[in-house]
mmCIF file of C-alpha atoms and ligand atoms in Angstrom:
data_model
loop_
_atom_site.group_PDB
_atom_site.id
_atom_site.type_symbol
_atom_site.label_atom_id
_atom_site.label_comp_id
_atom_site.label_asym_id
_atom_site.label_seq_id
_atom_site.Cartn_x
_atom_site.Cartn_y
_atom_site.Cartn_z
ATOM 1 C CA MET M 1 98.652 65.978 166.576
ATOM 2 C CA THR M 2 97.903 63.557 163.454
ATOM 3 C CA GLU M 3 98.605 65.072 160.232
ATOM 4 C CA PHE M 4 95.752 64.438 158.381
ATOM 5 C CA ALA M 5 96.249 64.106 153.938
ATOM 6 C CA ILE M 6 93.581 66.106 153.497
ATOM 7 C CA PRO M 7 91.766 68.745 155.708
ATOM 8 C CA ALA M 8 89.871 67.051 158.338
ATOM 9 C CA PRO M 9 85.782 67.239 158.011
ATOM 10 C CA ALA M 10 84.318 69.919 160.043
ATOM 11 C CA GLN M 11 82.125 68.430 163.114
ATOM 12 C CA PRO M 12 78.653 68.880 162.171
ATOM 13 C CA SER M 13 77.032 70.581 165.254
ATOM 14 C CA LEU M 14 73.517 71.783 166.086
ATOM 15 C CA ALA M 15 72.486 74.526 168.231
ATOM 16 C CA ILE M 16 71.806 74.816 172.267
ATOM 17 C CA ALA M 17 68.639 76.704 173.546
ATOM 18 C CA GLY M 18 69.919 79.287 175.948
ATOM 19 C CA SER M 19 73.597 78.784 175.314
ATOM 20 C CA ASP M 20 76.417 79.917 172.799
ATOM 21 C CA ALA M 21 77.663 76.502 173.106
ATOM 22 C CA ARG M 22 77.092 73.952 170.459
ATOM 23 C CA PHE M 23 76.194 70.019 170.425
ATOM 24 C CA PRO M 24 78.239 68.207 168.570
ATOM 25 C CA VAL M 25 76.541 65.846 166.070
ATOM 26 C CA ARG M 26 77.869 62.031 165.938
ATOM 27 C CA ARG M 27 75.448 59.557 164.455
ATOM 28 C CA ILE M 28 71.993 59.860 163.357
ATOM 29 C CA PHE M 29 69.598 56.889 163.924
ATOM 30 C CA CYS M 30 66.045 56.997 162.956
ATOM 31 C CA VAL M 31 62.847 54.698 164.097
ATOM 32 C CA GLY M 32 60.760 53.588 161.417
ATOM 33 C CA ARG M 33 56.882 53.278 161.934
ATOM 34 C CA ASN M 34 56.546 54.587 165.405
ATOM 35 C CA TYR M 35 53.573 55.983 165.736
ATOM 36 C CA ALA M 36 50.103 53.793 164.690
ATOM 37 C CA ASP M 37 48.269 55.935 162.931
ATOM 38 C CA HIS M 38 51.671 56.668 160.948
ATOM 39 C CA ALA M 39 52.273 52.733 160.516
ATOM 40 C CA ARG M 40 48.690 52.325 159.374
ATOM 41 C CA GLU M 41 48.576 55.177 156.502
ATOM 42 C CA MET M 42 51.782 53.264 154.998
ATOM 43 C CA GLY M 43 49.747 50.042 154.840
ATOM 44 C CA HIS M 44 51.760 48.330 158.152
ATOM 45 C CA ASP M 45 49.824 46.695 161.159
ATOM 46 C CA PRO M 46 51.676 48.590 164.194
ATOM 47 C CA ASP M 47 50.718 45.926 166.666
ATOM 48 C CA ARG M 48 53.178 43.375 165.409
ATOM 49 C CA GLU M 49 56.454 45.016 164.469
ATOM 50 C CA PRO M 50 59.105 45.310 166.642
ATOM 51 C CA PRO M 51 60.823 48.687 166.057
ATOM 52 C CA PHE M 52 63.132 48.935 163.274
ATOM 53 C CA PHE M 53 65.921 51.560 162.306
ATOM 54 C CA PHE M 54 67.500 53.294 159.510
ATOM 55 C CA THR M 55 70.240 56.083 159.286
ATOM 56 C CA LYS M 56 71.446 59.166 158.366
ATOM 57 C CA PRO M 57 75.325 60.352 158.067
ATOM 58 C CA GLY M 58 75.915 63.041 160.964
ATOM 59 C CA ASP M 59 76.485 66.098 158.428
ATOM 60 C CA ALA M 60 72.893 65.807 156.689
ATOM 61 C CA VAL M 61 72.038 67.702 160.270
ATOM 62 C CA ILE M 62 70.948 71.403 159.202
ATOM 63 C CA GLY M 63 69.734 74.042 161.936
ATOM 64 C CA ASP M 64 66.380 76.249 161.978
ATOM 65 C CA GLY M 65 65.656 78.715 159.597
ATOM 66 C CA ALA M 66 67.706 76.880 156.781
ATOM 67 C CA GLU M 67 67.324 77.404 153.212
ATOM 68 C CA ILE M 68 68.211 74.641 151.272
ATOM 69 C CA ALA M 69 67.876 73.738 147.587
ATOM 70 C CA TYR M 70 64.985 70.924 146.298
ATOM 71 C CA PRO M 71 66.890 67.453 146.672
ATOM 72 C CA PRO M 72 68.067 66.036 143.453
ATOM 73 C CA GLN M 73 66.308 62.910 141.982
ATOM 74 C CA THR M 74 63.078 63.378 143.398
ATOM 75 C CA GLU M 75 59.647 64.623 142.936
ATOM 76 C CA ASN M 76 57.877 64.007 146.079
ATOM 77 C CA LEU M 77 59.822 65.143 149.004
ATOM 78 C CA HIS M 78 57.950 64.822 152.242
ATOM 79 C CA HIS M 79 58.314 66.139 155.538
ATOM 80 C CA GLU M 80 58.106 63.519 158.884
ATOM 81 C CA ALA M 81 57.939 65.707 162.170
ATOM 82 C CA GLU M 82 59.762 63.849 164.965
ATOM 83 C CA LEU M 83 61.248 64.232 168.459
ATOM 84 C CA VAL M 84 64.780 64.278 168.551
ATOM 85 C CA VAL M 85 66.591 62.421 171.304
ATOM 86 C CA ALA M 86 70.555 63.745 172.091
ATOM 87 C CA ILE M 87 72.447 61.172 173.519
ATOM 88 C CA GLY M 88 75.043 62.410 176.430
ATOM 89 C CA THR M 89 75.917 59.445 177.972
ATOM 90 C CA GLY M 90 76.712 56.328 175.937
ATOM 91 C CA GLY M 91 76.467 52.660 176.272
ATOM 92 C CA ARG M 92 75.233 49.590 174.827
ATOM 93 C CA ASP M 93 72.439 46.991 176.435
ATOM 94 C CA ILE M 94 70.770 50.018 178.611
ATOM 95 C CA ALA M 95 67.895 49.056 180.325
ATOM 96 C CA ALA M 96 64.638 50.609 179.579
ATOM 97 C CA ALA M 97 64.522 51.656 183.141
ATOM 98 C CA ASP M 98 67.838 53.256 182.877
ATOM 99 C CA ALA M 99 67.541 54.679 179.424
ATOM 100 C CA LEU M 100 66.243 58.282 180.227
ATOM 101 C CA SER M 101 69.889 59.306 182.381
ATOM 102 C CA HIS M 102 71.623 58.793 179.305
ATOM 103 C CA VAL M 103 69.669 61.463 177.362
ATOM 104 C CA TRP M 104 71.225 65.067 177.009
ATOM 105 C CA GLY M 105 68.405 66.929 175.270
ATOM 106 C CA TYR M 106 65.626 67.014 172.982
ATOM 107 C CA GLY M 107 64.551 69.275 170.003
ATOM 108 C CA ALA M 108 62.004 68.777 167.119
ATOM 109 C CA GLY M 109 63.321 67.593 163.653
ATOM 110 C CA ASN M 110 62.045 66.418 160.501
ATOM 111 C CA ASP M 111 63.278 63.259 158.762
ATOM 112 C CA LEU M 112 63.267 64.714 154.938
ATOM 113 C CA THR M 113 62.405 61.776 152.753
ATOM 114 C CA ARG M 114 62.491 60.627 149.266
ATOM 115 C CA ARG M 115 58.883 59.149 149.118
ATOM 116 C CA ASP M 116 58.892 58.309 145.488
ATOM 117 C CA MET M 117 62.540 56.738 145.817
ATOM 118 C CA GLN M 118 61.823 55.466 149.173
ATOM 119 C CA ASN M 119 58.393 53.620 147.793
ATOM 120 C CA LYS M 120 60.499 52.328 144.819
ATOM 121 C CA ALA M 121 63.329 51.088 147.177
ATOM 122 C CA LYS M 122 60.166 49.136 149.118
ATOM 123 C CA GLU M 123 59.547 47.650 145.923
ATOM 124 C CA MET M 124 62.824 46.457 144.884
ATOM 125 C CA ARG M 125 63.658 45.056 148.457
ATOM 126 C CA ARG M 126 66.777 47.694 148.391
ATOM 127 C CA PRO M 127 67.924 49.671 151.157
ATOM 128 C CA TRP M 128 66.395 53.104 152.357
ATOM 129 C CA ASP M 129 69.815 54.712 152.545
ATOM 130 C CA MET M 130 69.703 56.843 149.637
ATOM 131 C CA SER M 131 65.651 57.995 150.286
ATOM 132 C CA LYS M 132 66.643 59.324 153.784
ATOM 133 C CA GLY M 133 70.195 60.033 154.306
ATOM 134 C CA PHE M 134 70.461 62.493 151.756
ATOM 135 C CA ASP M 135 72.459 65.944 151.928
ATOM 136 C CA ARG M 136 70.624 68.572 154.456
ATOM 137 C CA SER M 137 67.768 65.320 154.963
ATOM 138 C CA ALA M 138 67.876 66.113 158.772
ATOM 139 C CA PRO M 139 66.752 69.618 159.872
ATOM 140 C CA CYS M 140 66.919 69.985 163.641
ATOM 141 C CA GLY M 141 65.671 72.718 165.934
ATOM 142 C CA ALA M 142 67.946 74.042 168.729
ATOM 143 C CA LEU M 143 68.315 71.097 171.738
ATOM 144 C CA TYR M 144 66.910 71.681 175.189
ATOM 145 C CA ALA M 145 69.031 70.178 177.834
ATOM 146 C CA VAL M 146 67.303 67.872 180.037
ATOM 147 C CA ALA M 147 69.502 69.338 183.138
ATOM 148 C CA GLU M 148 67.613 72.871 182.406
ATOM 149 C CA HIS M 149 64.162 71.412 181.138
ATOM 150 C CA GLY M 150 63.564 68.016 181.768
ATOM 151 C CA HIS M 151 62.085 65.663 180.258
ATOM 152 C CA PRO M 152 59.112 66.080 177.735
ATOM 153 C CA PRO M 153 55.983 65.601 179.241
ATOM 154 C CA GLY M 154 53.663 62.885 176.968
ATOM 155 C CA THR M 155 51.014 65.408 176.802
ATOM 156 C CA ALA M 156 53.386 67.374 174.751
ATOM 157 C CA ARG M 157 52.270 68.337 171.296
ATOM 158 C CA ILE M 158 54.215 67.940 167.876
ATOM 159 C CA THR M 159 52.834 69.336 164.740
ATOM 160 C CA CYS M 160 54.052 69.672 161.095
ATOM 161 C CA THR M 161 52.935 72.820 159.336
ATOM 162 C CA VAL M 162 53.505 73.433 155.520
ATOM 163 C CA ASP M 163 53.476 77.453 154.378
ATOM 164 C CA GLY M 164 51.053 77.726 157.822
ATOM 165 C CA ALA M 165 48.736 74.798 157.285
ATOM 166 C CA VAL M 166 49.063 72.140 159.883
ATOM 167 C CA THR M 167 49.439 68.737 158.078
ATOM 168 C CA GLN M 168 50.547 66.702 161.346
ATOM 169 C CA GLU M 169 49.262 66.674 164.862
ATOM 170 C CA SER M 170 49.966 64.226 167.715
ATOM 171 C CA THR M 171 51.457 64.125 171.263
ATOM 172 C CA LEU M 172 54.860 62.370 172.430
ATOM 173 C CA ASP M 173 52.691 59.698 174.059
ATOM 174 C CA GLN M 174 51.059 58.381 170.837
ATOM 175 C CA MET M 175 54.773 56.818 170.247
ATOM 176 C CA ILE M 176 54.385 53.002 170.198
ATOM 177 C CA TRP M 177 58.086 52.516 171.602
ATOM 178 C CA PRO M 178 58.859 55.579 174.138
ATOM 179 C CA VAL M 179 62.220 57.183 173.828
ATOM 180 C CA ALA M 180 63.296 54.566 176.869
ATOM 181 C CA ASP M 181 62.406 51.639 175.044
ATOM 182 C CA VAL M 182 63.668 52.946 171.674
ATOM 183 C CA ILE M 183 67.260 53.708 173.340
ATOM 184 C CA ALA M 184 67.236 49.808 175.022
ATOM 185 C CA TYR M 185 66.838 48.441 171.722
ATOM 186 C CA LEU M 186 68.815 50.388 169.862
ATOM 187 C CA SER M 187 71.861 49.890 172.245
ATOM 188 C CA GLY M 188 71.226 46.481 171.747
ATOM 189 C CA LEU M 189 72.671 46.730 168.195
ATOM 190 C CA VAL M 190 75.207 48.887 168.274
ATOM 191 C CA GLU M 191 76.756 50.911 171.428
ATOM 192 C CA LEU M 192 75.566 54.134 171.726
ATOM 193 C CA GLN M 193 78.216 57.178 171.960
ATOM 194 C CA PRO M 194 77.488 60.450 173.255
ATOM 195 C CA GLY M 195 76.670 63.203 170.189
ATOM 196 C CA ASP M 196 74.214 60.395 168.862
ATOM 197 C CA LEU M 197 70.901 61.338 167.817
ATOM 198 C CA ILE M 198 67.773 59.443 167.395
ATOM 199 C CA MET M 199 65.179 60.366 165.472
ATOM 200 C CA THR M 200 62.194 58.849 167.196
ATOM 201 C CA GLY M 201 59.268 58.456 164.306
ATOM 202 C CA THR M 202 56.389 60.411 162.768
ATOM 203 C CA PRO M 203 52.611 60.292 163.492
ATOM 204 C CA ALA M 204 50.316 60.355 160.718
ATOM 205 C CA GLY M 205 49.835 63.109 158.150
ATOM 206 C CA VAL M 206 53.486 63.017 156.101
ATOM 207 C CA GLY M 207 53.275 64.687 152.978
ATOM 208 C CA PRO M 208 55.005 66.656 150.294
ATOM 209 C CA ILE M 209 56.691 69.961 150.571
ATOM 210 C CA ALA M 210 56.991 71.626 146.892
ATOM 211 C CA LYS M 211 59.779 74.403 146.071
ATOM 212 C CA GLY M 212 59.328 77.343 147.309
ATOM 213 C CA GLN M 213 57.473 76.109 150.615
ATOM 214 C CA ALA M 214 58.694 76.766 154.132
ATOM 215 C CA CYS M 215 58.070 73.565 156.650
ATOM 216 C CA THR M 216 58.285 73.701 160.651
ATOM 217 C CA VAL M 217 58.090 71.210 162.881
ATOM 218 C CA ALA M 218 57.042 72.483 166.433
ATOM 219 C CA ILE M 219 57.374 70.212 169.573
ATOM 220 C CA ASP M 220 55.941 71.945 173.021
ATOM 221 C CA GLY M 221 58.543 73.452 175.162
ATOM 222 C CA LEU M 222 60.996 72.104 172.378
ATOM 223 C CA GLY M 223 60.663 75.010 170.159
ATOM 224 C CA ALA M 224 60.823 74.418 166.543
ATOM 225 C CA VAL M 225 62.653 73.966 163.197
ATOM 226 C CA THR M 226 62.044 75.811 160.005
ATOM 227 C CA THR M 227 63.235 74.305 156.449
ATOM 228 C CA THR M 228 62.589 76.534 153.314
ATOM 229 C CA LEU M 229 62.431 74.926 150.121
ATOM 230 C CA ILE M 230 64.445 76.885 147.315
HETATM 231 MN MN1 MN H 301 60.791 58.963 160.110
#
C-alpha cells in the first residue's frame, strides 16, 4: 500500500442508469466544432477543418441535478449540449471500424464555457484551458451502458433548454465526425484509457445561462442532465 503525504484525491465518477455502481472518470476530452451549424455560428468553415481537441480535468464532472455557483471571472457563461462517450476499453491508433467496441456507454453532457474568456483567448492566440476546464465545467447525466442499451441511433434528438425554453436542437447524425471517427483521431494523439470521457461537440444555438437559471441537456434514450446556477 502506497503511503501518501497528503490524503489522496477522491476518484471522480458518474452515475450509471439502472445501477448502483458508478463509472470512474479518468480524463475528459472535448471535440471542437463538430456540428456544421455551430462551426458556422462561430465564424468557421466546417468543411475544411479536421477534428481538434481540448480537455477538462476529470474532476470537473458533476452529475444530474447539481446546483453550482456562477463561475468566477466571466459574465457570459454558455451552455453546449453534447453527447458524452465513456471509454471502457483503451487503446491507441484505434481503427474507426473497431472504435465503437471501445465504448462502454453514453450520456448527456454540457460543455460549460466561459465564452467571454474564450473569445479573448482566441483573439490573443492563447490556450482555452481556463475558458473550458474550470471547476464543475462538465455536467454529465447518468451513463447508459452499451451492453444494455446499445449505441444511440443517428436520429436521436439532442436538445438544450434554459428555464424550459429550447435553445439547441439537433440530431446525432449531424456530427461532422461521428463517434467512431472521433475515437480513431483521438487515439492517434493519445492512448485512450478506460474511464476517459469524450464530449463530442455541440450543435448551433449555444448561449448564456444566467444566475438563477436551470439548464437541461437531453438526448433521446440517454436521459438528461440539469444544472442550476445559484
Ligand atoms: Mn463543446
